[in-house]
Amino acid sequence: MTARSRPFKVGLIQMKCAVDPVRNLERALTLLADAAALGAHVACLPELFLTPYFCQSFDASKFNLAEPIPGPTTRALAETARSTSMAIVGSIFEHRAPGLYHNTAVVLDADGALVGSYRKMHIPDDPLYYEKYYFTPGDLGFKTFATRHARIGTLVCWDQWYPEAARLTALRGAEILFYPTAIGWHPSEKSEFGAAQADAWETMQRAHAIANGVYVAAVNRVGLEGAVPPGPGVAASQGLEFWGGSFLADPFGRVLARAGRHHEEVLVVECDPALQEETRRNWPFFRDRRIDAYDAITERYLDPS
Amino acid sequence: MTARSRPFKVGLIQMKCAVDPVRNLERALTLLADAAALGAHVACLPELFLTPYFCQSFDASKFNLAEPIPGPTTRALAETARSTSMAIVGSIFEHRAPGLYHNTAVVLDADGALVGSYRKMHIPDDPLYYEKYYFTPGDLGFKTFATRHARIGTLVCWDQWYPEAARLTALRGAEILFYPTAIGWHPSEKSEFGAAQADAWETMQRAHAIANGVYVAAVNRVGLEGAVPPGPGVAASQGLEFWGGSFLADPFGRVLARAGRHHEEVLVVECDPALQEETRRNWPFFRDRRIDAYDAITERYLDPS
């Protein structure tokens, strides 16, 4: 059985990512230490925090940004995990083998041990989010990791639109789902669609919390990246305005804390496994799942006749 | 392929259900005619609109309220469908065979033809919602129905908490998901949990719209039912306060119309299949589903080691 574990505090690190990976790693470690100082037991960084969001263009040289796991970044995170006694969810551009790359979440336990990895399963490919070029789809399935303070599930960004991903991770015993994220507005669309996009993003993940009776933490980057003025031989771009808005929802879908849209922030929020038990007891959705009738969920589409 | 169909108007009938089934049917037909007069092409009634929500107690005599399909209620709905040229989603306590009952949605096309039935798949069983006593779980799976004006999916109340149900119905080509519903507050809980419960209910269904790029219509009853003062030999009950709040969300999860919490209302809202195409084109979630990795969704739980 799942032991009734004790309340734990979660740190959400909303950060800006500069051009220099060395600076970004230093900044991440500083903000993680801030979260630990505020009492966090588990903290999460944004997706691919080490670099600018390089998927805005097709550029083979960007594969040089990848690194192995374990590697220099996991070692640095492990050292902070150990020194702060805080588990850490990091997000790494993984160099797995020659020419084979993944977008990978790593979990460091509070003693610095690398507990495991999750490779992003759902890969987007949309204007300025050219991820199918860079990331091989994950092959590790949906996972949870036992850390000192909580059993955590890891998913990454685009995964957040898929109820199947949240469900399968929750069924593996997650007390909380972490979504390291890099999502932003196209500046040209922001006035017309921006509010609805950000609201849909939060709504979808709150629904994962509700449907599964689980805490959900979405951790986004913030700030404008990739804006390129027109020039000779240069394609102009307005870039992407990462919309921040990192938040933590409880198993009832209530947002307990939410970061703003413009600045770096460290949120630290308490989560209580007893609330997960209570929420599922009152709305026992797991009890009534029709597992005899879900087979077709593995179909691409069920063409109407 | 799915033809690019034309915009259609949806009628949501939020109604109070009195003790007398004859009165409720008359009222339902009147409100349906109102929706048709407002231009509705497809309209939906609340769950089990013909009677009070009888599942507040265990009472074998209540099985007498069930009727066959086709039966008197589907015939009355068919006549209104034909006379108004409007497709109708009804909700019937179905007497299928001696001692065998279902909670069933029926679809009447705009010519009065009974297109088909959907039997509620997920059956709740919670204080004052003793549905497992009354309703045999559905055995028809998740379905859509081609009507003159739209291809519609039907689900019922408790189904609305299950992403699998929405997904499987959307995969069958639904342009809109209808949820005939009977959900309300326990008066004793309302001040503490009422707002969060109703918000979770709406959030969950908006998320079905977003995840699947489909319109969603939730049609609830409204009003207090089943309040019983204490008396000799009588168990007192505060009853259930059905919270109304019927709404229609577009494929982006935006609520286009929402009824109030206290009164009967007829909402008529236009839905445009072109918006479904456009929404899925911009956020192509169906494209990237990892159908190779969802098998375990048919498991009850994936016990962590």
XYZ file of C-alpha atoms in Angstrom:
610
model
C 0.000 0.000 0.000
C 0.946 3.616 -0.289
C 1.974 4.820 3.111
C 0.133 7.893 4.285
C 3.035 10.255 3.781
C 3.541 13.570 5.473
C 2.935 17.010 4.016
C 5.716 18.245 1.786
C 6.550 21.636 0.345
C 6.979 22.119 -3.373
C 9.156 24.766 -5.007
C 8.302 26.083 -8.455
C 11.184 27.910 -10.114
C 9.888 30.277 -12.772
C 12.961 31.662 -14.518
C 14.240 33.633 -17.474
C 16.749 31.810 -19.613
C 19.613 33.844 -20.999
C 21.935 32.996 -23.881
C 24.751 31.678 -21.711
C 24.233 28.184 -20.248
C 26.790 28.824 -17.518
C 24.788 31.828 -16.339
C 21.525 29.855 -16.545
C 22.887 27.009 -14.464
C 24.191 29.432 -11.846
C 20.863 31.203 -11.787
C 18.967 27.921 -11.477
C 21.133 26.808 -8.565
C 20.605 30.148 -6.850
C 16.841 29.975 -7.238
C 16.813 26.359 -6.065
C 18.706 27.433 -2.952
C 16.103 30.164 -2.471
C 13.344 27.543 -2.662
C 15.164 25.366 -0.143
C 15.553 28.335 2.167
C 11.801 28.791 1.982
C 11.351 25.198 3.082
C 10.834 23.361 -0.206
C 11.287 19.582 -0.103
C 10.913 19.078 -3.854
C 11.600 21.728 -6.476
C 11.181 21.862 -10.233
C 12.906 23.924 -12.928
C 11.402 24.981 -16.262
C 11.841 22.932 -19.416
C 15.353 23.093 -20.868
C 16.317 25.827 -18.410
C 19.996 25.636 -19.365
C 19.561 27.375 -22.714
C 17.314 29.698 -24.657
C 14.438 27.815 -26.244
C 16.456 26.842 -29.317
C 13.592 25.083 -31.116
C 12.518 28.363 -32.723
C 14.671 27.457 -35.737
C 16.112 24.450 -37.518
C 19.793 24.601 -36.684
C 21.919 21.463 -36.512
C 24.569 23.250 -34.465
C 22.073 23.400 -31.608
C 22.534 19.683 -31.061
C 25.872 20.701 -29.492
C 23.836 21.949 -26.532
C 22.867 18.405 -25.605
C 24.659 16.482 -22.888
C 24.610 12.988 -21.455
C 22.684 11.853 -18.391
C 24.357 11.651 -15.967
C 26.408 14.619 -17.075
C 27.611 18.011 -15.921
C 24.174 19.452 -15.327
C 22.778 16.484 -13.419
C 25.941 16.507 -11.319
C 25.477 20.182 -10.486
C 21.815 19.627 -9.633
C 22.743 16.603 -7.534
C 25.178 18.672 -5.515
C 22.476 21.253 -4.788
C 19.974 18.511 -3.978
C 22.410 16.988 -1.509
C 23.468 20.247 0.082
C 19.871 21.424 0.527
C 18.321 17.985 1.272
C 15.753 18.796 -1.409
C 14.652 16.613 -4.317
C 14.950 18.341 -7.694
C 13.199 17.865 -11.024
C 15.440 19.107 -13.795
C 14.977 19.244 -17.544
C 17.855 18.298 -19.817
C 18.499 18.235 -23.560
C 19.741 14.654 -23.474
C 22.456 13.339 -25.750
C 21.733 9.641 -25.574
C 23.832 8.259 -28.410
C 25.486 9.655 -31.518
C 22.755 11.615 -33.295
C 20.036 10.563 -30.826
C 18.520 13.227 -28.582
C 15.655 13.500 -26.125
C 13.896 16.150 -24.081
C 14.296 14.576 -20.674
C 13.197 15.234 -17.123
C 15.556 14.009 -14.430
C 14.833 13.416 -10.778
C 17.508 13.950 -8.135
C 16.626 12.806 -4.661
C 17.343 14.780 -1.527
C 20.627 12.905 -1.046
C 21.802 13.817 -4.547
C 21.107 10.407 -6.066
C 19.879 10.389 -9.659
C 16.624 8.502 -9.173
C 15.734 8.298 -12.828
C 14.686 9.926 -16.065
C 11.512 10.503 -18.024
C 11.798 11.209 -21.750
C 9.118 13.543 -23.121
C 6.571 11.355 -24.861
C 4.471 13.873 -26.813
C 6.560 16.030 -29.127
C 5.028 19.170 -30.656
C 5.887 20.631 -34.036
C 4.337 23.989 -34.680
C 5.533 27.400 -35.838
C 8.570 28.319 -33.700
C 8.191 25.098 -31.692
C 10.063 22.810 -34.097
C 10.597 20.074 -31.568
C 10.197 17.058 -33.828
C 13.470 18.106 -35.458
C 15.345 18.012 -32.174
C 13.723 15.444 -29.917
C 13.223 11.757 -30.471
C 9.940 10.715 -28.853
C 10.397 9.193 -25.426
C 10.636 5.436 -25.035
C 10.449 5.060 -21.265
C 6.682 5.337 -20.927
C 4.953 7.186 -18.098
C 6.707 7.084 -14.769
C 6.767 8.018 -11.134
C 9.738 8.264 -8.820
C 9.917 7.675 -5.096
C 11.846 10.501 -3.474
C 12.518 11.088 0.179
C 9.561 13.407 0.577
C 6.990 12.361 -2.040
C 6.248 10.057 -4.938
C 6.389 12.314 -7.938
C 5.354 12.017 -11.560
C 7.212 13.843 -14.295
C 5.782 14.990 -17.608
C 7.031 17.712 -19.924
C 5.227 20.639 -21.562
C 3.258 19.313 -24.582
C 2.394 16.247 -22.490
C 0.181 18.591 -20.496
C -2.493 18.544 -23.203
C -2.897 14.760 -22.993
C -5.245 13.309 -20.376
C -3.768 9.887 -21.083
C -0.348 11.010 -19.874
C -1.692 12.441 -16.631
C -3.860 9.392 -16.029
C -1.128 6.843 -16.598
C 1.265 8.751 -14.350
C -1.369 9.095 -11.640
C -2.163 5.384 -11.871
C 1.486 4.767 -11.048
C 0.969 6.361 -7.675
C 1.964 9.987 -8.196
C 1.188 12.357 -5.351
C 2.083 15.261 -7.616
C 2.601 15.719 -11.353
C 5.381 18.090 -12.418
C 5.299 19.760 -15.818
C 8.549 21.566 -16.661
C 7.328 23.849 -19.435
C 8.363 26.333 -22.116
C 5.172 27.817 -23.497
C 4.638 31.317 -24.756
C 2.725 33.612 -27.001
C 3.463 34.516 -30.567
C 3.498 38.292 -30.033
C 1.392 38.789 -33.159
C -1.376 36.572 -31.742
C -1.256 37.713 -28.163
C -3.895 40.410 -28.223
C -6.461 38.223 -29.969
C -5.764 34.781 -28.502
C -3.311 35.247 -25.657
C -5.717 35.217 -22.761
C -7.644 32.220 -24.091
C -4.438 30.280 -24.751
C -3.044 30.801 -21.277
C -6.426 30.053 -19.740
C -6.771 26.828 -21.733
C -3.291 25.816 -20.622
C -4.112 26.269 -16.945
C -7.602 24.776 -17.276
C -6.288 21.631 -18.913
C -3.812 20.974 -16.129
C -6.253 21.812 -13.358
C -8.467 19.173 -14.961
C -5.661 16.618 -14.661
C -5.589 17.415 -10.939
C -9.355 16.958 -10.665
C -9.702 13.843 -12.811
C -6.907 12.099 -10.961
C -7.108 13.550 -7.469
C -3.478 14.608 -7.571
C -1.451 17.766 -7.068
C -0.206 19.389 -10.271
C 2.724 21.789 -10.597
C 3.318 23.568 -13.905
C 6.661 25.363 -14.064
C 7.135 27.683 -17.013
C 9.887 29.972 -18.181
C 9.216 33.676 -18.601
C 10.399 36.438 -20.899
C 10.792 37.234 -24.589
C 13.268 35.082 -26.513
C 14.309 34.874 -30.147
C 13.115 38.252 -31.373
C 15.212 39.010 -34.457
C 14.977 42.331 -36.303
C 14.931 42.164 -40.103
C 18.388 42.338 -41.650
C 20.335 41.280 -44.719
C 20.111 37.501 -45.060
C 18.292 37.219 -41.728
C 14.711 36.079 -41.305
C 13.001 38.463 -38.931
C 11.070 36.974 -36.038
C 9.026 38.400 -33.243
C 10.179 35.481 -31.125
C 8.180 33.899 -28.347
C 6.985 35.596 -25.185
C 7.043 32.869 -22.541
C 4.038 33.554 -20.412
C 5.129 32.459 -16.948
C 2.000 31.827 -14.910
C 3.553 28.837 -13.180
C 1.061 27.417 -10.719
C 0.274 24.667 -8.278
C -3.197 23.099 -8.158
C -4.489 20.840 -5.410
C -6.307 17.516 -6.044
C -9.580 19.439 -6.229
C -8.223 21.665 -9.014
C -7.918 24.753 -6.830
C -4.942 26.940 -7.703
C -3.021 27.401 -4.453
C -0.360 29.678 -5.910
C 0.302 31.285 -9.259
C 3.284 33.273 -10.516
C 2.980 36.386 -12.635
C 3.595 36.770 -16.363
C 6.701 38.904 -16.449
C 9.238 38.072 -13.780
C 11.243 35.295 -12.260
C 9.561 33.893 -9.161
C 10.079 31.164 -6.637
C 6.825 29.760 -5.274
C 6.872 27.394 -2.316
C 3.593 25.681 -1.481
C 2.644 22.958 0.960
C 0.993 19.790 -0.355
C -0.749 17.334 1.945
C -1.209 13.695 0.896
C -4.140 13.542 3.307
C -6.000 15.905 0.980
C -5.398 13.503 -1.891
C -6.943 10.714 0.159
C -9.870 12.891 1.176
C -10.529 14.235 -2.318
C -10.554 10.793 -3.906
C -12.746 9.506 -1.097
C -15.377 12.147 -1.792
C -15.123 11.990 -5.569
C -14.015 8.386 -6.128
C -13.327 8.553 -9.848
C -10.765 5.760 -9.812
C -13.368 3.374 -8.368
C -15.711 3.724 -11.314
C -13.374 3.741 -14.314
C -14.741 1.467 -17.065
C -11.477 -0.297 -17.721
C -13.393 -2.909 -19.704
C -14.362 -0.265 -22.262
C -11.247 1.832 -22.873
C -9.353 -0.389 -25.317
C -9.941 1.864 -28.290
C -7.969 4.649 -26.651
C -4.977 3.154 -28.441
C -6.537 3.943 -31.822
C -5.575 7.033 -33.774
C -9.187 7.762 -34.724
C -12.422 5.804 -34.913
C -13.710 6.885 -38.278
C -17.464 7.373 -38.235
C -19.133 5.300 -40.903
C -13.952 11.943 -44.679
C -16.016 14.119 -42.439
C -17.780 16.674 -44.576
C -17.199 20.246 -43.503
C -20.638 20.775 -42.078
C -22.423 24.044 -41.594
C -22.860 25.977 -38.362
C -25.636 24.681 -36.148
C -27.395 26.104 -33.128
C -27.554 24.188 -29.890
C -30.299 24.491 -27.292
C -29.561 23.776 -23.635
C -32.688 23.208 -21.553
C -31.975 23.878 -17.893
C -35.134 22.868 -16.032
C -36.660 22.204 -12.637
C -38.146 18.771 -12.238
C -41.366 18.505 -10.251
C -42.915 15.441 -8.679
C -45.346 14.769 -11.507
C -43.836 13.164 -14.635
C -46.761 14.362 -16.763
C -46.024 17.955 -15.760
C -42.290 17.474 -16.376
C -42.843 16.097 -19.845
C -45.174 18.955 -20.733
C -42.650 21.441 -19.380
C -39.805 19.806 -21.313
C -41.787 19.924 -24.561
C -42.622 23.584 -23.980
C -38.984 24.492 -23.326
C -37.878 22.483 -26.358
C -40.352 24.435 -28.475
C -38.886 27.626 -27.013
C -35.409 26.499 -28.055
C -36.649 25.697 -31.542
C -38.276 29.116 -31.761
C -34.882 30.605 -30.932
C -33.389 28.718 -33.848
C -31.931 25.635 -32.176
C -31.085 22.722 -34.476
C -30.147 20.316 -31.684
C -31.401 20.545 -28.105
C -30.639 18.642 -24.940
C -32.632 18.038 -21.762
C -31.220 17.407 -18.275
C -30.595 13.917 -16.958
C -33.770 12.016 -16.071
C -35.862 15.146 -16.600
C -39.127 13.211 -16.333
C -38.940 12.730 -12.578
C -37.409 14.089 -9.417
C -33.898 12.749 -8.889
C -35.114 9.576 -7.193
C -31.649 8.186 -6.428
C -31.578 10.077 -3.114
C -32.955 6.946 -1.437
C -33.071 3.187 -1.878
C -36.669 2.536 -2.880
C -37.612 -0.416 -5.058
C -40.911 1.186 -5.987
C -38.956 3.793 -7.929
C -38.196 1.180 -10.574
C -41.813 1.724 -11.620
C -40.679 5.033 -13.080
C -38.669 3.264 -15.775
C -40.010 2.791 -19.274
C -38.928 1.018 -22.432
C -37.103 2.598 -25.359
C -38.894 3.263 -27.626
C -41.684 4.150 -25.258
C -44.074 6.929 -24.379
C -41.397 9.512 -23.644
C -39.312 8.870 -26.731
C -42.529 9.033 -28.788
C -43.417 12.417 -27.297
C -39.891 13.721 -27.884
C -39.971 12.365 -31.427
C -43.161 14.251 -32.155
C -41.601 17.505 -30.964
C -38.419 16.769 -32.902
C -40.448 16.220 -36.061
C -42.716 19.224 -35.602
C -39.785 21.566 -34.880
C -37.266 19.955 -37.280
C -34.843 19.880 -34.370
C -32.764 16.955 -33.145
C -33.255 16.197 -29.445
C -31.085 14.523 -26.820
C -33.299 13.078 -24.110
C -32.497 11.190 -20.950
C -34.600 8.199 -19.950
C -34.769 5.777 -17.036
C -34.723 2.743 -19.291
C -36.569 -0.477 -18.501
C -34.665 -2.872 -20.692
C -35.836 -6.259 -19.445
C -37.503 -7.567 -16.291
C -35.436 -6.193 -13.425
C -32.802 -4.632 -15.729
C -32.535 -0.842 -15.856
C -30.221 1.745 -17.368
C -29.693 5.494 -17.304
C -29.923 6.135 -21.013
C -29.513 9.039 -23.395
C -31.620 8.879 -26.545
C -31.152 10.781 -29.770
C -34.115 11.789 -31.893
C -33.295 13.232 -35.283
C -34.980 16.287 -36.759
C -37.469 14.049 -38.593
C -38.495 12.320 -35.366
C -36.516 9.140 -36.015
C -34.967 7.479 -32.982
C -31.334 7.441 -34.085
C -30.032 5.479 -31.147
C -29.240 5.201 -27.465
C -26.247 5.568 -25.197
C -26.330 3.862 -21.808
C -24.466 5.701 -19.039
C -21.158 3.941 -18.603
C -19.825 5.400 -15.351
C -22.247 4.970 -12.449
C -21.710 6.949 -9.244
C -22.617 5.818 -5.767
C -22.238 8.458 -3.130
C -24.366 9.935 -0.369
C -27.750 10.823 -1.914
C -26.543 9.694 -5.349
C -27.237 5.991 -4.920
C -27.102 5.214 -8.616
C -25.462 1.815 -8.466
C -28.686 0.552 -6.913
C -30.785 1.731 -9.834
C -28.655 1.663 -12.963
C -26.884 -1.236 -14.566
C -23.639 0.030 -16.116
C -23.947 0.703 -19.833
C -22.938 -1.943 -22.339
C -23.062 -0.001 -25.582
C -19.665 1.679 -25.288
C -18.980 5.272 -26.310
C -20.958 6.522 -29.256
C -21.734 9.279 -31.680
C -24.852 9.794 -33.739
C -25.236 11.446 -37.126
C -28.159 13.835 -37.022
C -29.388 16.143 -39.733
C -27.445 19.098 -38.378
C -24.405 17.680 -36.576
C -22.622 14.547 -35.474
C -23.203 14.449 -31.750
C -21.726 12.489 -28.891
C -23.762 11.650 -25.818
C -22.456 11.088 -22.316
C -24.280 11.350 -19.012
C -23.395 13.202 -15.793
C -20.770 11.148 -13.892
C -19.163 10.355 -17.267
C -18.101 14.005 -17.289
C -15.298 13.308 -14.823
C -13.667 10.740 -17.117
C -11.265 11.955 -19.804
C -11.409 8.503 -21.371
C -15.134 8.891 -22.084
C -14.714 12.270 -23.747
C -11.712 11.076 -25.732
C -13.357 7.930 -27.052
C -16.479 9.834 -28.037
C -14.445 12.543 -29.751
C -12.418 9.911 -31.600
C -15.719 8.693 -33.025
C -16.158 11.994 -34.790
C -18.231 14.058 -32.396
C -18.627 17.720 -33.245
C -20.187 18.272 -29.850
C -20.417 16.298 -26.607
C -23.693 16.524 -24.696
C -23.808 15.840 -20.965
C -27.358 15.601 -19.595
C -26.697 16.106 -15.907
C -28.197 16.077 -12.424
C -25.555 17.475 -10.087
C -26.092 19.530 -7.002
C -24.851 20.580 -3.639
C -25.442 18.960 -0.315
C -26.824 22.055 1.450
C -24.671 21.339 4.495
C -21.491 21.436 2.366
C -22.380 24.324 0.118
C -20.817 27.184 2.012
C -17.482 25.418 2.446
C -17.125 23.457 -0.787
C -19.896 24.620 -3.106
C -17.954 27.087 -5.206
C -14.995 24.730 -5.649
C -17.265 21.817 -6.576
C -19.123 23.738 -9.262
C -15.884 25.202 -10.557
C -14.252 21.776 -10.761
C -17.285 20.487 -12.638
C -17.080 23.212 -15.260
C -13.276 23.082 -15.457
C -13.271 19.356 -16.090
C -15.669 19.633 -19.000
C -13.968 22.673 -20.492
C -10.830 20.539 -20.466
C -12.628 17.861 -22.496
C -13.371 20.562 -25.060
C -9.731 21.659 -25.128
C -8.121 18.210 -25.132
C -10.347 17.031 -27.958
C -11.042 20.194 -29.939
C -14.784 19.697 -29.649
C -17.790 21.663 -28.461
C -19.152 20.604 -25.068
C -22.668 21.209 -23.748
C -23.446 20.445 -20.106
C -27.172 20.557 -19.312
C -28.058 20.430 -15.642
C -31.287 20.526 -13.679
C -31.851 23.286 -11.124
C -33.642 23.618 -7.800
C -33.870 21.936 -4.410
C -35.247 18.389 -4.351
C -35.730 15.809 -1.656
C -35.651 17.997 1.434
C -37.538 16.089 4.146
C -38.221 17.559 7.596
C -37.726 15.262 10.561
C -40.841 13.349 11.540
C -41.995 10.144 13.224
C -40.477 7.216 11.362
C -39.034 9.511 8.697
C -35.352 10.113 8.086
C -34.786 13.824 7.701
C -32.792 15.047 4.701
C -31.674 18.415 3.490
C -31.988 17.076 -0.050
C -29.889 18.184 -2.988
C -29.697 21.660 -4.447
C -29.119 21.143 -8.155
C -26.764 23.906 -9.159
C -27.803 24.696 -12.706
C -24.895 26.454 -14.384
C -25.536 24.714 -17.694
C -22.979 25.903 -20.237
C -21.604 25.525 -23.691
C -17.831 25.596 -24.321
C -16.167 25.923 -27.703
C -13.277 23.693 -28.888
C -10.835 26.132 -27.286
C -12.564 25.721 -23.899
C -14.125 29.184 -23.911
C -17.548 29.299 -22.274
C -19.855 30.865 -24.853
C -22.960 30.827 -22.663
C -23.746 29.883 -19.093
C -27.072 29.636 -17.264
C -27.609 30.830 -13.718
C -27.874 28.768 -10.560
C -31.507 29.264 -9.594
C -33.890 29.335 -12.531
C -34.986 27.455 -15.583
C -33.292 28.767 -18.706
C -33.130 28.003 -22.381
C -29.763 28.837 -23.924
C -29.341 28.770 -27.687
C -25.779 29.069 -28.990
C -24.257 28.757 -32.438
C -21.495 26.197 -33.012
C -19.292 26.281 -36.090
C -17.524 23.112 -37.266
C -15.003 25.377 -38.993
C -13.801 26.427 -35.548
C -13.243 22.780 -34.663
C -11.074 22.402 -37.761
C -9.183 25.600 -37.018
C -8.634 24.821 -33.338
C -7.278 21.356 -34.018
C -5.098 22.744 -36.804
C -3.451 25.196 -34.408
C -3.214 22.820 -31.476
C -2.979 19.436 -33.202
C -3.268 17.193 -30.184
C -4.718 14.262 -32.117
C -1.651 14.187 -34.368
C 0.756 13.553 -31.514
C -1.097 11.062 -29.330
C 1.239 8.238 -28.246
C -1.149 5.436 -29.096
C 1.739 2.998 -28.771
C 2.037 3.838 -25.075
C -1.521 3.995 -23.731
C -2.270 0.284 -23.240
C -2.145 0.463 -19.457
C -5.115 2.807 -19.400
C -7.210 -0.347 -19.149
C -5.635 -1.161 -15.777
C -7.358 -0.294 -12.514
C -4.125 0.905 -10.934
C -0.427 0.420 -11.552
C 0.795 -0.266 -8.059
C 4.134 1.366 -7.377
C 6.686 -1.154 -6.256
